[in-house]
PDB file of C-alpha atoms in Angstrom:
ATOM      1  CA  MET A 253    -200.347  35.780 119.773  1.00  0.00           C
ATOM      2  CA  ARG A 254    -201.525  34.865 115.791  1.00  0.00           C
ATOM      3  CA  LYS A 255    -204.853  34.343 115.565  1.00  0.00           C
ATOM      4  CA  PRO A 256    -206.026  31.054 113.229  1.00  0.00           C
ATOM      5  CA  VAL A 257    -207.253  31.356 109.827  1.00  0.00           C
ATOM      6  CA  ILE A 258    -208.752  28.114 108.472  1.00  0.00           C
ATOM      7  CA  ALA A 259    -209.769  29.428 104.417  1.00  0.00           C
ATOM      8  CA  GLY A 260    -211.837  27.066 102.952  1.00  0.00           C
ATOM      9  CA  ASN A 261    -210.252  26.706  99.202  1.00  0.00           C
ATOM     10  CA  TRP A 262    -213.666  25.732  96.782  1.00  0.00           C
ATOM     11  CA  LYS A 263    -212.099  25.784  93.288  1.00  0.00           C
ATOM     12  CA  MET A 264    -214.431  25.442  90.189  1.00  0.00           C
ATOM     13  CA  TYR A 265    -217.154  23.650  92.820  1.00  0.00           C
ATOM     14  CA  LYS A 266    -220.936  24.717  93.427  1.00  0.00           C
ATOM     15  CA  THR A 267    -223.296  27.117  91.500  1.00  0.00           C
ATOM     16  CA  VAL A 268    -224.734  29.418  93.644  1.00  0.00           C
ATOM     17  CA  GLY A 269    -227.861  27.596  94.734  1.00  0.00           C
ATOM     18  CA  GLU A 270    -225.390  25.278  95.982  1.00  0.00           C
ATOM     19  CA  ALA A 271    -223.259  28.131  98.065  1.00  0.00           C
ATOM     20  CA  VAL A 272    -225.965  29.131  99.150  1.00  0.00           C
ATOM     21  CA  GLU A 273    -226.992  25.540 100.737  1.00  0.00           C
ATOM     22  CA  THR A 274    -224.027  24.762 102.241  1.00  0.00           C
ATOM     23  CA  VAL A 275    -222.750  28.150 103.894  1.00  0.00           C
ATOM     24  CA  LEU A 276    -226.659  28.149 104.885  1.00  0.00           C
ATOM     25  CA  THR A 277    -225.814  24.628 107.353  1.00  0.00           C
ATOM     26  CA  LEU A 278    -222.261  25.511 107.775  1.00  0.00           C
ATOM     27  CA  LYS A 279    -223.244  28.496 109.810  1.00  0.00           C
ATOM     28  CA  PRO A 280    -224.374  27.173 113.279  1.00  0.00           C
ATOM     29  CA  LEU A 281    -222.472  24.680 113.233  1.00  0.00           C
ATOM     30  CA  ILE A 282    -219.426  27.315 113.886  1.00  0.00           C
ATOM     31  CA  ALA A 283    -221.011  29.539 115.102  1.00  0.00           C
ATOM     32  CA  ASN A 284    -219.506  29.510 118.216  1.00  0.00           C
ATOM     33  CA  ALA A 285    -216.096  29.204 116.454  1.00  0.00           C
ATOM     34  CA  ASN A 286    -214.320  32.407 117.666  1.00  0.00           C
ATOM     35  CA  HIS A 287    -210.982  30.333 117.945  1.00  0.00           C
ATOM     36  CA  CYS A 288    -210.164  31.118 114.887  1.00  0.00           C
ATOM     37  CA  GLU A 289    -210.790  33.176 112.181  1.00  0.00           C
ATOM     38  CA  VAL A 290    -213.178  31.638 108.762  1.00  0.00           C
ATOM     39  CA  VAL A 291    -212.525  32.048 105.526  1.00  0.00           C
ATOM     40  CA  ILE A 292    -214.501  30.802 102.122  1.00  0.00           C
ATOM     41  CA  ALA A 293    -213.280  31.237  98.886  1.00  0.00           C
ATOM     42  CA  PRO A 294    -215.813  30.610  96.817  1.00  0.00           C
ATOM     43  CA  VAL A 295    -216.495  31.167  93.151  1.00  0.00           C
ATOM     44  CA  PHE A 296    -216.252  34.684  91.569  1.00  0.00           C
ATOM     45  CA  THR A 297    -220.279  33.881  90.692  1.00  0.00           C
ATOM     46  CA  ALA A 298    -221.544  33.511  94.394  1.00  0.00           C
ATOM     47  CA  LEU A 299    -218.592  35.926  95.528  1.00  0.00           C
ATOM     48  CA  LYS A 300    -221.972  38.791  96.261  1.00  0.00           C
ATOM     49  CA  THR A 301    -224.168  36.161  97.176  1.00  0.00           C
ATOM     50  CA  LEU A 302    -222.294  34.159 100.087  1.00  0.00           C
ATOM     51  CA  ALA A 303    -221.373  38.170 101.211  1.00  0.00           C
ATOM     52  CA  ASP A 304    -224.806  39.208 101.533  1.00  0.00           C
ATOM     53  CA  ARG A 305    -225.798  36.094 103.270  1.00  0.00           C
ATOM     54  CA  LEU A 306    -223.577  35.484 105.364  1.00  0.00           C
ATOM     55  CA  GLU A 307    -223.014  39.481 106.654  1.00  0.00           C
ATOM     56  CA  GLY A 308    -222.856  39.353 110.403  1.00  0.00           C
ATOM     57  CA  SER A 309    -221.609  35.934 110.938  1.00  0.00           C
ATOM     58  CA  ASN A 310    -218.330  35.020 111.915  1.00  0.00           C
ATOM     59  CA  ILE A 311    -217.534  33.805 108.131  1.00  0.00           C
ATOM     60  CA  ARG A 312    -215.979  36.164 105.700  1.00  0.00           C
ATOM     61  CA  VAL A 313    -215.612  35.543 102.346  1.00  0.00           C
ATOM     62  CA  ALA A 314    -213.035  35.478  99.768  1.00  0.00           C
ATOM     63  CA  GLY A 315    -211.622  35.342  95.820  1.00  0.00           C
ATOM     64  CA  GLN A 316    -209.484  33.089  94.636  1.00  0.00           C
ATOM     65  CA  ASN A 317    -207.892  34.773  92.193  1.00  0.00           C
ATOM     66  CA  CYS A 318    -207.999  38.665  90.846  1.00  0.00           C
ATOM     67  CA  SER A 319    -206.217  40.949  88.097  1.00  0.00           C
ATOM     68  CA  THR A 320    -202.785  42.445  88.281  1.00  0.00           C
ATOM     69  CA  GLU A 321    -204.660  45.612  87.585  1.00  0.00           C
ATOM     70  CA  VAL A 322    -205.534  47.931  89.610  1.00  0.00           C
ATOM     71  CA  GLU A 323    -208.029  50.444  88.009  1.00  0.00           C
ATOM     72  CA  GLU A 324    -210.499  49.551  85.247  1.00  0.00           C
ATOM     73  CA  GLY A 325    -209.622  48.821  81.485  1.00  0.00           C
ATOM     74  CA  ALA A 326    -210.466  46.325  78.107  1.00  0.00           C
ATOM     75  CA  HIS A 327    -208.692  43.703  80.291  1.00  0.00           C
ATOM     76  CA  THR A 328    -211.312  40.523  79.275  1.00  0.00           C
ATOM     77  CA  GLY A 329    -212.134  37.816  81.875  1.00  0.00           C
ATOM     78  CA  GLU A 330    -210.778  39.875  84.033  1.00  0.00           C
ATOM     79  CA  VAL A 331    -211.554  40.342  88.061  1.00  0.00           C
ATOM     80  CA  ALA A 332    -209.945  44.045  89.935  1.00  0.00           C
ATOM     81  CA  ALA A 333    -209.075  43.089  93.611  1.00  0.00           C
ATOM     82  CA  PHE A 334    -210.843  46.746  93.828  1.00  0.00           C
ATOM     83  CA  MET A 335    -214.472  44.600  92.761  1.00  0.00           C
ATOM     84  CA  LEU A 336    -213.683  41.882  94.894  1.00  0.00           C
ATOM     85  CA  ARG A 337    -214.363  44.277  97.827  1.00  0.00           C
ATOM     86  CA  ASP A 338    -217.127  45.887  96.474  1.00  0.00           C
ATOM     87  CA  ALA A 339    -218.463  42.264  96.076  1.00  0.00           C
ATOM     88  CA  GLY A 340    -217.654  42.137 100.104  1.00  0.00           C
ATOM     89  CA  ALA A 341    -214.681  39.647  99.152  1.00  0.00           C
ATOM     90  CA  THR A 342    -211.753  40.578 102.461  1.00  0.00           C
ATOM     91  CA  HIS A 343    -209.506  37.952 102.032  1.00  0.00           C
ATOM     92  CA  VAL A 344    -207.864  37.097  97.642  1.00  0.00           C
ATOM     93  CA  ILE A 345    -206.390  33.714  97.304  1.00  0.00           C
ATOM     94  CA  ILE A 346    -203.199  34.633  95.337  1.00  0.00           C
ATOM     95  CA  GLY A 347    -200.399  32.312  94.018  1.00  0.00           C
ATOM     96  CA  HIS A 348    -202.275  29.069  94.641  1.00  0.00           C
ATOM     97  CA  SER A 349    -200.264  26.509  93.647  1.00  0.00           C
ATOM     98  CA  GLU A 350    -203.215  25.104  90.563  1.00  0.00           C
ATOM     99  CA  ARG A 351    -202.589  29.160  89.212  1.00  0.00           C
ATOM    100  CA  ARG A 352    -198.408  28.316  88.384  1.00  0.00           C
ATOM    101  CA  GLN A 353    -198.822  24.993  87.646  1.00  0.00           C
ATOM    102  CA  LEU A 354    -201.619  25.002  84.922  1.00  0.00           C
ATOM    103  CA  TYR A 355    -202.092  28.803  84.514  1.00  0.00           C
ATOM    104  CA  SER A 356    -197.887  29.705  84.299  1.00  0.00           C
ATOM    105  CA  GLU A 357    -198.483  32.169  87.375  1.00  0.00           C
ATOM    106  CA  GLY A 358    -194.635  33.579  87.940  1.00  0.00           C
ATOM    107  CA  ASP A 359    -193.360  35.353  90.748  1.00  0.00           C
ATOM    108  CA  THR A 360    -193.921  38.745  89.434  1.00  0.00           C
ATOM    109  CA  MET A 361    -197.083  38.014  88.316  1.00  0.00           C
ATOM    110  CA  VAL A 362    -198.132  36.787  92.098  1.00  0.00           C
ATOM    111  CA  ARG A 363    -196.447  40.646  93.410  1.00  0.00           C
ATOM    112  CA  ARG A 364    -198.400  42.976  90.851  1.00  0.00           C
ATOM    113  CA  LYS A 365    -201.217  40.790  92.450  1.00  0.00           C
ATOM    114  CA  VAL A 366    -200.425  40.562  95.840  1.00  0.00           C
ATOM    115  CA  GLN A 367    -199.915  44.964  95.695  1.00  0.00           C
ATOM    116  CA  ALA A 368    -203.650  44.568  93.696  1.00  0.00           C
ATOM    117  CA  ALA A 369    -205.438  42.941  96.783  1.00  0.00           C
ATOM    118  CA  ILE A 370    -203.471  45.525  99.290  1.00  0.00           C
ATOM    119  CA  SER A 371    -203.543  48.385  97.329  1.00  0.00           C
ATOM    120  CA  SER A 372    -207.836  47.683  97.594  1.00  0.00           C
ATOM    121  CA  GLY A 373    -207.751  46.679 101.363  1.00  0.00           C
ATOM    122  CA  LEU A 374    -207.428  43.057 100.710  1.00  0.00           C
ATOM    123  CA  THR A 375    -206.243  40.705 102.404  1.00  0.00           C
ATOM    124  CA  ALA A 376    -203.288  38.329 100.566  1.00  0.00           C
ATOM    125  CA  ILE A 377    -202.841  34.441 101.417  1.00  0.00           C
ATOM    126  CA  MET A 378    -200.339  34.416  99.122  1.00  0.00           C
ATOM    127  CA  CYS A 379    -199.086  30.664  98.641  1.00  0.00           C
ATOM    128  CA  VAL A 380    -195.599  29.338  97.624  1.00  0.00           C
ATOM    129  CA  GLY A 381    -194.315  25.466  97.951  1.00  0.00           C
ATOM    130  CA  GLU A 382    -192.346  22.531  96.368  1.00  0.00           C
ATOM    131  CA  SER A 383    -193.044  20.717  93.860  1.00  0.00           C
ATOM    132  CA  LEU A 384    -191.928  16.358  93.959  1.00  0.00           C
ATOM    133  CA  GLY A 385    -189.242  16.958  91.931  1.00  0.00           C
ATOM    134  CA  GLN A 386    -188.020  19.721  93.498  1.00  0.00           C
ATOM    135  CA  ARG A 387    -188.404  18.266  97.287  1.00  0.00           C
ATOM    136  CA  ASP A 388    -186.859  15.370  95.805  1.00  0.00           C
ATOM    137  CA  GLN A 389    -183.970  17.532  94.417  1.00  0.00           C
ATOM    138  CA  GLY A 390    -182.874  18.643  97.498  1.00  0.00           C
ATOM    139  CA  ILE A 391    -184.321  22.111  96.366  1.00  0.00           C
ATOM    140  CA  ALA A 392    -187.890  22.899  98.331  1.00  0.00           C
ATOM    141  CA  GLU A 393    -186.349  25.697 100.721  1.00  0.00           C
ATOM    142  CA  ARG A 394    -184.406  27.631  98.141  1.00  0.00           C
ATOM    143  CA  VAL A 395    -188.325  27.377  95.589  1.00  0.00           C
ATOM    144  CA  VAL A 396    -189.983  28.795  98.715  1.00  0.00           C
ATOM    145  CA  SER A 397    -187.175  31.334  99.538  1.00  0.00           C
ATOM    146  CA  GLY A 398    -187.028  32.484  96.129  1.00  0.00           C
ATOM    147  CA  GLN A 399    -191.334  33.023  95.838  1.00  0.00           C
ATOM    148  CA  LEU A 400    -191.306  34.513  99.453  1.00  0.00           C
ATOM    149  CA  GLY A 401    -188.734  37.377  97.709  1.00  0.00           C
ATOM    150  CA  GLY A 402    -190.425  37.516  94.581  1.00  0.00           C
ATOM    151  CA  GLY A 403    -194.152  37.479  95.380  1.00  0.00           C
ATOM    152  CA  LEU A 404    -193.326  39.614  98.378  1.00  0.00           C
ATOM    153  CA  SER A 405    -190.869  42.366  97.315  1.00  0.00           C
ATOM    154  CA  GLY A 406    -191.135  45.848  97.659  1.00  0.00           C
ATOM    155  CA  LEU A 407    -193.436  45.213 100.968  1.00  0.00           C
ATOM    156  CA  THR A 408    -193.545  48.211 103.664  1.00  0.00           C
ATOM    157  CA  ALA A 409    -194.202  47.513 107.523  1.00  0.00           C
ATOM    158  CA  LEU A 410    -197.539  49.227 106.238  1.00  0.00           C
ATOM    159  CA  ASP A 411    -198.233  46.167 104.475  1.00  0.00           C
ATOM    160  CA  HIS A 412    -197.668  43.439 107.181  1.00  0.00           C
ATOM    161  CA  ASP A 413    -200.954  43.179 108.470  1.00  0.00           C
ATOM    162  CA  ARG A 414    -202.393  42.470 105.549  1.00  0.00           C
ATOM    163  CA  ILE A 415    -200.463  39.690 104.146  1.00  0.00           C
ATOM    164  CA  ILE A 416    -201.088  35.866 105.319  1.00  0.00           C
ATOM    165  CA  ILE A 417    -198.843  33.141 104.126  1.00  0.00           C
ATOM    166  CA  ALA A 418    -200.478  29.624 102.682  1.00  0.00           C
ATOM    167  CA  TYR A 419    -197.527  26.536 102.950  1.00  0.00           C
ATOM    168  CA  GLU A 420    -198.226  24.479  99.928  1.00  0.00           C
ATOM    169  CA  PRO A 421    -196.588  20.886  99.965  1.00  0.00           C
ATOM    170  CA  VAL A 422    -196.941  20.194  96.020  1.00  0.00           C
ATOM    171  CA  TRP A 423    -195.148  16.915  96.316  1.00  0.00           C
ATOM    172  CA  ALA A 424    -197.881  15.905  99.082  1.00  0.00           C
ATOM    173  CA  ILE A 425    -201.155  16.357  97.588  1.00  0.00           C
ATOM    174  CA  GLY A 426    -202.253  13.576  94.733  1.00  0.00           C
ATOM    175  CA  THR A 427    -199.224  12.457  95.154  1.00  0.00           C
ATOM    176  CA  GLY A 428    -199.946   9.265  97.463  1.00  0.00           C
ATOM    177  CA  ARG A 429    -197.099  10.846 100.190  1.00  0.00           C
ATOM    178  CA  THR A 430    -198.317  12.722 102.100  1.00  0.00           C
ATOM    179  CA  ALA A 431    -196.298  15.415 104.535  1.00  0.00           C
ATOM    180  CA  THR A 432    -196.387  14.564 108.437  1.00  0.00           C
ATOM    181  CA  PRO A 433    -197.167  17.686 110.485  1.00  0.00           C
ATOM    182  CA  GLU A 434    -193.607  17.714 111.511  1.00  0.00           C
ATOM    183  CA  GLN A 435    -192.422  18.346 108.548  1.00  0.00           C
ATOM    184  CA  ALA A 436    -195.167  20.760 107.935  1.00  0.00           C
ATOM    185  CA  GLN A 437    -193.369  22.508 111.220  1.00  0.00           C
ATOM    186  CA  GLU A 438    -189.714  22.543 110.050  1.00  0.00           C
ATOM    187  CA  MET A 439    -190.726  24.250 106.623  1.00  0.00           C
ATOM    188  CA  HIS A 440    -193.446  27.150 108.761  1.00  0.00           C
ATOM    189  CA  ALA A 441    -190.647  28.222 110.611  1.00  0.00           C
ATOM    190  CA  PHE A 442    -188.379  28.153 107.528  1.00  0.00           C
ATOM    191  CA  ILE A 443    -190.643  30.211 106.000  1.00  0.00           C
ATOM    192  CA  ARG A 444    -191.146  32.253 109.336  1.00  0.00           C
ATOM    193  CA  ARG A 445    -186.739  32.532 109.158  1.00  0.00           C
ATOM    194  CA  VAL A 446    -186.765  34.072 105.858  1.00  0.00           C
ATOM    195  CA  PHE A 447    -189.429  36.239 106.514  1.00  0.00           C
ATOM    196  CA  ALA A 448    -188.080  38.024 108.807  1.00  0.00           C
ATOM    197  CA  GLU A 449    -184.759  38.198 106.774  1.00  0.00           C
ATOM    198  CA  GLY A 450    -186.490  39.677 104.701  1.00  0.00           C
ATOM    199  CA  HIS A 451    -188.702  42.359 106.797  1.00  0.00           C
ATOM    200  CA  SER A 452    -189.004  42.341 110.200  1.00  0.00           C
ATOM    201  CA  GLU A 453    -188.036  39.943 113.248  1.00  0.00           C
ATOM    202  CA  GLN A 454    -192.200  41.553 114.976  1.00  0.00           C
ATOM    203  CA  ALA A 455    -193.178  41.414 111.695  1.00  0.00           C
ATOM    204  CA  ALA A 456    -192.144  37.629 110.813  1.00  0.00           C
ATOM    205  CA  ARG A 457    -193.548  37.035 114.825  1.00  0.00           C
ATOM    206  CA  SER A 458    -197.196  38.161 113.532  1.00  0.00           C
ATOM    207  CA  LEU A 459    -197.139  37.190 110.502  1.00  0.00           C
ATOM    208  CA  ARG A 460    -199.444  33.776 109.669  1.00  0.00           C
ATOM    209  CA  ILE A 461    -198.519  30.990 107.807  1.00  0.00           C
ATOM    210  CA  LEU A 462    -201.220  28.648 107.098  1.00  0.00           C
ATOM    211  CA  TYR A 463    -201.058  24.448 105.966  1.00  0.00           C
ATOM    212  CA  GLY A 464    -202.570  23.576 102.697  1.00  0.00           C
ATOM    213  CA  GLY A 465    -201.199  19.317 102.206  1.00  0.00           C
ATOM    214  CA  SER A 466    -204.667  18.075 101.925  1.00  0.00           C
ATOM    215  CA  VAL A 467    -206.435  19.118 105.607  1.00  0.00           C
ATOM    216  CA  LYS A 468    -209.193  16.540 106.530  1.00  0.00           C
ATOM    217  CA  PRO A 469    -210.659  16.848 109.096  1.00  0.00           C
ATOM    218  CA  ASP A 470    -208.604  13.310 110.491  1.00  0.00           C
ATOM    219  CA  ASN A 471    -205.139  15.547 110.615  1.00  0.00           C
ATOM    220  CA  VAL A 472    -206.354  18.931 111.617  1.00  0.00           C
ATOM    221  CA  SER A 473    -205.487  18.836 115.165  1.00  0.00           C
ATOM    222  CA  PRO A 474    -201.808  17.346 115.344  1.00  0.00           C
ATOM    223  CA  LEU A 475    -201.089  20.457 112.807  1.00  0.00           C
ATOM    224  CA  MET A 476    -202.564  23.043 114.628  1.00  0.00           C
ATOM    225  CA  THR A 477    -200.687  21.687 118.133  1.00  0.00           C
ATOM    226  CA  GLN A 478    -197.250  22.936 115.573  1.00  0.00           C
ATOM    227  CA  PRO A 479    -195.760  25.915 117.034  1.00  0.00           C
ATOM    228  CA  ASP A 480    -195.388  27.860 113.663  1.00  0.00           C
ATOM    229  CA  ILE A 481    -199.028  26.549 111.340  1.00  0.00           C
ATOM    230  CA  ASP A 482    -201.103  29.197 112.155  1.00  0.00           C
ATOM    231  CA  GLY A 483    -204.023  27.322 110.209  1.00  0.00           C
ATOM    232  CA  ALA A 484    -205.540  25.502 107.644  1.00  0.00           C
ATOM    233  CA  LEU A 485    -205.970  26.441 103.762  1.00  0.00           C
ATOM    234  CA  VAL A 486    -208.712  23.415 103.148  1.00  0.00           C
ATOM    235  CA  GLY A 487    -209.411  22.392  99.702  1.00  0.00           C
ATOM    236  CA  GLY A 488    -211.605  19.265  98.658  1.00  0.00           C
ATOM    237  CA  ALA A 489    -212.719  18.794 102.310  1.00  0.00           C
ATOM    238  CA  SER A 490    -214.489  22.196 103.061  1.00  0.00           C
ATOM    239  CA  LEU A 491    -216.868  21.843  99.738  1.00  0.00           C
ATOM    240  CA  GLU A 492    -219.110  19.645 102.228  1.00  0.00           C
ATOM    241  CA  ALA A 493    -220.263  21.512 105.781  1.00  0.00           C
ATOM    242  CA  GLN A 494    -220.062  19.495 108.545  1.00  0.00           C
ATOM    243  CA  SER A 495    -216.191  18.749 107.036  1.00  0.00           C
ATOM    244  CA  PHE A 496    -215.382  21.744 106.933  1.00  0.00           C
ATOM    245  CA  ALA A 497    -217.118  22.216 110.625  1.00  0.00           C
ATOM    246  CA  ARG A 498    -215.009  19.653 111.623  1.00  0.00           C
ATOM    247  CA  ILE A 499    -211.502  21.075 110.775  1.00  0.00           C
ATOM    248  CA  VAL A 500    -212.456  25.059 112.233  1.00  0.00           C
ATOM    249  CA  ASN A 501    -213.890  22.981 114.894  1.00  0.00           C
ATOM    250  CA  TYR A 502    -210.403  21.174 115.227  1.00  0.00           C
ATOM    251  CA  GLU A 503    -209.500  20.184 119.587  1.00  0.00           C
ATOM    252  CA  ARG A 504    -206.804  22.862 120.701  1.00  0.00           C
ATOM    253  CA  ALA A 505    -204.348  21.097 122.823  1.00  0.00           C
TER     254      ALA A 505
END
């Protein structure tokens, strides 16, 4: 059985004080949520404070990004994966669509970050997904397959437990178009097949694949009934404690 993961990506929102207020409100609302793993990804400046406040709870903390470098050095503005681990993070988001689109992160950079995360003992939540234009051109599967192969090449059998995939249908975020649970399931099943081809059937069966297409309290339950959807990477709906708690406590079939 693959234990679901509900992860909240706070992006560039919340001061340290606001972040603390949110998690202190969230903790009791999901204290009995043993059916899934809960992860929140605050800005770097709040990471250590939140990790300390959440110690002993059922909420884990993630970085939103990490450096490709695995050792200290003259890399102004970068944060190494081992530094995230030192600050209390257990996970890190890598290759998010915003990083790929706005900061020109390609598959080679994503691969190096995944390797840095794994070598530092973090679980890498690696994001993949096609744009509106790519879906309309009929090349969605080709794009996602390329991102999987490019980001995960060199992965060993020992690394499989440190990998979570998040599928972001970029075409369904802020475009007015929506992905149905069936469309999401179709791509999740494809991702699992591609992973099996590149690694092994056993690894693919245990791989957790999260859905990241504008998940909200009113659409999470139908998504979570799909056989290959193992959780959610939540954006805006994770910024408010009650909203995120409703997603974590989704109705289970």
